[in-house]
XYZ file of C-alpha atoms in Angstrom:
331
model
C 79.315 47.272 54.518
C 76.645 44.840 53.207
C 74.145 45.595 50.150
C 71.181 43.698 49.351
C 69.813 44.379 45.135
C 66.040 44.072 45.122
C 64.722 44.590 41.557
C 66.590 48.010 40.933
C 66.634 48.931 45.062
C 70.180 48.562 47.000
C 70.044 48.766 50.529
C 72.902 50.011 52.508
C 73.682 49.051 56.128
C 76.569 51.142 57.414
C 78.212 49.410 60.286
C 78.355 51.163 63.464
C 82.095 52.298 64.334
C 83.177 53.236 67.863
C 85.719 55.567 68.828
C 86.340 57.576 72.363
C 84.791 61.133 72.394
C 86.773 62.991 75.250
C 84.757 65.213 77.332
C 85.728 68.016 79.540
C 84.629 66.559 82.338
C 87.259 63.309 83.671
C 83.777 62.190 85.783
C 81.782 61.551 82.383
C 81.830 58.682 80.965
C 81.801 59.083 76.946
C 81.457 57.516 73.991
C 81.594 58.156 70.746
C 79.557 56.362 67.768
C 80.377 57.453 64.316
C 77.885 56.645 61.196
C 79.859 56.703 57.652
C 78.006 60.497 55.847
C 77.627 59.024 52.951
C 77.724 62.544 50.746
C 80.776 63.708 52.610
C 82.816 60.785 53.949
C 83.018 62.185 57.926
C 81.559 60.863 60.680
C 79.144 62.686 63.248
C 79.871 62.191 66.977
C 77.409 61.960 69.883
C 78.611 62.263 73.367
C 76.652 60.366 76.021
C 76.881 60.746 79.613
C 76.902 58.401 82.249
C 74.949 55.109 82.909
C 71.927 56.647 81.255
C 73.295 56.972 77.790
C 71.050 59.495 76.774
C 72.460 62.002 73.648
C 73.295 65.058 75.443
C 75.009 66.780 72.448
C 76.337 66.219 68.915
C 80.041 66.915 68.597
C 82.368 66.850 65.941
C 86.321 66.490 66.761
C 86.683 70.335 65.459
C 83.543 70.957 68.019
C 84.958 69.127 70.573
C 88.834 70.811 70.101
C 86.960 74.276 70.892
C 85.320 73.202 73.601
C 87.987 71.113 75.084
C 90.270 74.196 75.055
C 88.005 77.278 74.655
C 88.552 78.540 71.496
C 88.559 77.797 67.814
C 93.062 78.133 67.804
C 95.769 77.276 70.341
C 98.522 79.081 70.933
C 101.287 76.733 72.166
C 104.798 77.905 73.299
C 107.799 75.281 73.933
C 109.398 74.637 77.207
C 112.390 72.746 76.581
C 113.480 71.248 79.472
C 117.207 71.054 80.627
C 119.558 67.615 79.713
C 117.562 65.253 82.298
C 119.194 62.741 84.554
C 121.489 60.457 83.263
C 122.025 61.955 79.498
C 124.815 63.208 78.350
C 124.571 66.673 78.967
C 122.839 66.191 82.113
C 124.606 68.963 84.785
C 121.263 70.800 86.978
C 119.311 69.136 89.684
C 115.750 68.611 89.446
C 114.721 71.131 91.408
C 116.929 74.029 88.840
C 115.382 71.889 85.861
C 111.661 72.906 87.706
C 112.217 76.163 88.641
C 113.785 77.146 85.322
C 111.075 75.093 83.336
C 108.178 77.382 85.356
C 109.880 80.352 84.783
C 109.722 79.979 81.313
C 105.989 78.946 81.561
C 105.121 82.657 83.354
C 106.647 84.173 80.456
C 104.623 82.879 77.977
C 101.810 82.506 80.427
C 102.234 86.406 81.145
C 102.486 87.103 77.182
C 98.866 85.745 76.869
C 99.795 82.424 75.633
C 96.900 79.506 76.288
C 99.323 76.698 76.316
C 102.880 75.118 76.762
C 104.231 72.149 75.793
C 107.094 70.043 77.523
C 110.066 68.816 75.841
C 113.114 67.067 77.129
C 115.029 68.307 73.746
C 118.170 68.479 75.628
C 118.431 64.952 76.258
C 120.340 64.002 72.950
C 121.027 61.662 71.550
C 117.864 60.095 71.527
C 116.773 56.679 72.787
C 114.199 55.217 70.086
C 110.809 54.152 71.477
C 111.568 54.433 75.384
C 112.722 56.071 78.415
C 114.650 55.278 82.038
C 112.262 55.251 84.676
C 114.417 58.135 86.123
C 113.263 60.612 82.343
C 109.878 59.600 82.880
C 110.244 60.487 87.262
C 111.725 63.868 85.971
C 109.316 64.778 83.428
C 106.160 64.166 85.602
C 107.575 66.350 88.648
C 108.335 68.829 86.130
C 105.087 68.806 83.967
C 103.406 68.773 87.485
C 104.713 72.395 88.801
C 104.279 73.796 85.515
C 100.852 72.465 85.515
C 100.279 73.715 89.404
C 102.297 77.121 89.017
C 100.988 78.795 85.846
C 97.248 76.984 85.019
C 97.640 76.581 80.980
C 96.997 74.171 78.767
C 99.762 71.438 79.201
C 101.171 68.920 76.872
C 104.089 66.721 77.002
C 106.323 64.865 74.312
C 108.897 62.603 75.455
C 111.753 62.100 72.363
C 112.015 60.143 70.369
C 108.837 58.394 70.412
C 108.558 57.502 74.226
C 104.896 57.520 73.208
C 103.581 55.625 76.046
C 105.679 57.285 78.904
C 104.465 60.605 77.472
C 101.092 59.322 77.982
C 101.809 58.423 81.488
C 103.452 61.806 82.306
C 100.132 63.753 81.080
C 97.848 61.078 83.027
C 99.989 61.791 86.045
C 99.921 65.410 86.084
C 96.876 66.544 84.592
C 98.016 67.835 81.399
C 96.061 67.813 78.354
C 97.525 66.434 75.557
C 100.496 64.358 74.105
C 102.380 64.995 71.022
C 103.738 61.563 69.306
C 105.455 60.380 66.372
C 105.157 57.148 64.638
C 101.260 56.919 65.446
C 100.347 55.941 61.705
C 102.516 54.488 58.963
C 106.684 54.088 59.999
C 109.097 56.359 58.948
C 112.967 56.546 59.618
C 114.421 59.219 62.126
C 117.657 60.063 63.420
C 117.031 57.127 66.194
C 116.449 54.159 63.512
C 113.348 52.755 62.000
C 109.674 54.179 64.094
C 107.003 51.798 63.411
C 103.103 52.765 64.475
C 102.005 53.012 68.002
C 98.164 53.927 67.594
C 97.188 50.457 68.115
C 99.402 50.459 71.044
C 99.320 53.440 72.543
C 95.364 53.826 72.447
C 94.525 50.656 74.468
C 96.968 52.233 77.057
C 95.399 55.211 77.395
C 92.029 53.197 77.747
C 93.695 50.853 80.450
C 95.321 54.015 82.232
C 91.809 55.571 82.011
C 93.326 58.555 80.515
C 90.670 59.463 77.781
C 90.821 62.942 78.820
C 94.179 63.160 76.899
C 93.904 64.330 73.604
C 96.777 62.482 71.264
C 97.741 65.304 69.034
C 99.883 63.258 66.263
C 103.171 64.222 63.422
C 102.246 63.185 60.070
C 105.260 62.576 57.769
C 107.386 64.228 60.453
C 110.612 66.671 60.826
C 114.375 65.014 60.984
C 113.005 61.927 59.102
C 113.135 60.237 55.972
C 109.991 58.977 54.224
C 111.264 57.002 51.541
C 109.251 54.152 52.558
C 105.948 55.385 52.044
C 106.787 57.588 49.283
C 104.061 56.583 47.806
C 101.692 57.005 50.812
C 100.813 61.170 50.219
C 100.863 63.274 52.960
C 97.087 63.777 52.674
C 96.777 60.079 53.246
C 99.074 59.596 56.179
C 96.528 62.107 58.203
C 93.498 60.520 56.797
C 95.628 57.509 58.492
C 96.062 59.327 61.857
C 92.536 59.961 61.541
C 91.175 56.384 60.692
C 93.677 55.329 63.875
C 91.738 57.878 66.138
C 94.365 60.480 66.605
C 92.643 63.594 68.131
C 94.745 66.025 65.970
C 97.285 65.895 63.555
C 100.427 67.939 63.279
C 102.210 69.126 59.726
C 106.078 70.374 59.944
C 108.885 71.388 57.703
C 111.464 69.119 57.156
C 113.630 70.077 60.104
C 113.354 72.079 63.711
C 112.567 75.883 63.007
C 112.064 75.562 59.137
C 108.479 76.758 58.029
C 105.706 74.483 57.009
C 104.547 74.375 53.400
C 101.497 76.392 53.152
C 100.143 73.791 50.226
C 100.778 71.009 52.749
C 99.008 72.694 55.766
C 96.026 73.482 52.914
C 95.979 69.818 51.641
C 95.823 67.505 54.613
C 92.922 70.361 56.060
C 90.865 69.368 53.398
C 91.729 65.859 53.779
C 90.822 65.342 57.469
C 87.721 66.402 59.587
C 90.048 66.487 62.441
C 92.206 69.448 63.968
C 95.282 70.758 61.745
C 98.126 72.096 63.881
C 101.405 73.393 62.731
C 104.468 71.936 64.393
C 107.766 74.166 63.213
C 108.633 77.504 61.837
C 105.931 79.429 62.934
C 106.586 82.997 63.674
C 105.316 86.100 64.275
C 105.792 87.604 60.851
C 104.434 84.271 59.330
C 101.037 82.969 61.020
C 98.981 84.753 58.947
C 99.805 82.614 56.257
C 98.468 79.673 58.628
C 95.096 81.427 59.466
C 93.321 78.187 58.652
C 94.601 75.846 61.284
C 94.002 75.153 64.239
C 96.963 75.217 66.031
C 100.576 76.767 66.043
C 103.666 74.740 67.900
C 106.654 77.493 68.540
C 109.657 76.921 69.790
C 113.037 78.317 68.350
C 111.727 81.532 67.062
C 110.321 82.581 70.747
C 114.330 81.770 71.792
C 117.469 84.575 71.886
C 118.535 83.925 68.136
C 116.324 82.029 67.023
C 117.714 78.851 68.029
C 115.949 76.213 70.123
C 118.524 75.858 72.565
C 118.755 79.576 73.738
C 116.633 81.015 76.650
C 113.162 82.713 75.587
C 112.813 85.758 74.226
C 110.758 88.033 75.670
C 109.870 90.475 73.162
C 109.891 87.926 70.566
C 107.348 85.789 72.718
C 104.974 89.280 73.227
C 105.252 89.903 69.688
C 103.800 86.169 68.961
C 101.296 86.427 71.353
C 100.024 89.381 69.738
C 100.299 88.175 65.752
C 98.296 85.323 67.206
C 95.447 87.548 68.910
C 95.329 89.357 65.093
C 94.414 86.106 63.732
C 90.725 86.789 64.616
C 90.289 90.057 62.370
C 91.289 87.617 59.801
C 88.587 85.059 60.303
């Protein structure tokens, strides 16, 4: 930013900022130029298409989340996928590890959910950063039947922090999104020390041409400590993610299952012009406490018990569904 003082005038020049603006369509080509509001600190977005560059629309990420997936909220269920090949607890073939993975899908697909998420949770302990060739394989042909058998919204997260091969897994497959850690700020997990990857992982998706992708991002995530940036707030951290390009962020509790802070989910909405999407403890008793994001991530209480690793429960799964649809008389 440059100012010029001419007897008691300053003139501002903003600089112009570019960012990708993912339309619905893979055939467009889009592009996103974002000029500093000066009263409210966001950005506005216009979307050109094609050769022609003309300004077919003005979009805002929140704009552009409801059109990318048809609605205002998302619904999205867990599918963790059985111990892979080559992890410890690996025992089914592929084509059980499929069949059981779709299965699941029609369940929540047949409950009304909009979207699933893939997760190879099974596959502890964790490598940090990366994945065999034969995870990544495995992931794809799964995410690809799930994809091909029940039509929803489909992301993929690859633990812990295989950021780049979950990329390649959604690219492959046609999914929608990716869920990563370590995409702003670093952080220590279970695994070790998980450094950024938005730098990284962005200019893949670029050379990949996989723009279509939305990067849906943890902020100060579960199973970690955050001692290092203790004094980075959480309201930062997504203004971080946001700054970095991230499509969405997510906000947890401090472990799988355990409920988000409601003050937390509040603060880093205000913070950020981008989506806010809950990533743990969500149930069906609970979401209306969460009416104000923009997305719910649920996992162990749609499971026999309530614990991640059990098969899905049907009537629990219904009764989210449901809670979820309510949402709108609250709005």
């Amino acid at each position: 930013m440059a100012g010029a003082l001419s007897g008691a005038v300053i003139v501002w020049i903003f600089p112009e900022y570019r960012a990708d603006q993912y339309c619905r369509d893979r055939t467009v080509s889009a592009q996103r130029d974002s000029i500093l509001d000066i009263a409210g600190g966001r950005g506005w977005w216009t979307c050109t298409r094609g050769e022609e560059s003309e300004v077919s629309s003005v979009l805002t990420p929140l704009s552009t989340f409801r059109e990318r997936f048809g609605a205002s909220r998302l619904l999205i269920g867990v599918l963790h996928v059985g111990a892979l090949p080559g992890t410890p607890r690996a025992c089914d073939s592929i084509g059980m590890l499929i069949r059981r993975t779709a299965d699941e899908a029609q369940v929540y697909r047949d409950a009304g959910f909009p979207a699933v998420v893939i997760e190879n949770m099974h596959d502890r302990p964790y490598l940090k950063g990366r994945v065999g060739p034969e995870i990544t394989a495995a992931m794809t042909a799964i995410a690809s039947e799930v994809k091909r058998q029940s039509g929803l919204v489909l992301g993929v997260q690859v633990l812990a922090g295989a950021n780049r091969e979950a990329l390649a897994i959604a690219h492959a497959c046609d999914a929608d999104f990716v869920r990563v850690e370590g995409f702003a700020f670093a952080h220590v997990a279970d695994e070790g020390l998980i450094e950024s990857c938005a730098g990284e992982l962005l200019r893949y998706r670029r050379a990949l041409g996989a723009d279509r992708v939305q990067v849906f991002a943890d902020i100060k995530k579960k199973h970690s400590a955050h001692a290092i940036t203790a004094d980075v707030s959480l309201e930062e951290t997504a203004r971080a993610a946001e700054f970095f390009l991230a499509d969405a962020v997510i906000v947890t509790g401090i472990a799988t299952g355990v409920e988000a802070s409601g003050e937390d989910v509040n603060a880093v909405a205000g913070a950020v012009s981008i989506p806010v999407l809950i990533g743990s403890g969500v149930t069906p008793t609970n979401v209306a406490r969460f009416a104000g994001a923009h997305g719910y991530i649920v996992g162990s209480a749609m499971k026999q018990g309530g614990h991640w690793s059990n098969p899905l429960d049907r009537g629990a799964v219904g009764a989210m569904a449901r809670a979820f649809a309510a949402l709108d008389d609250l709005s």
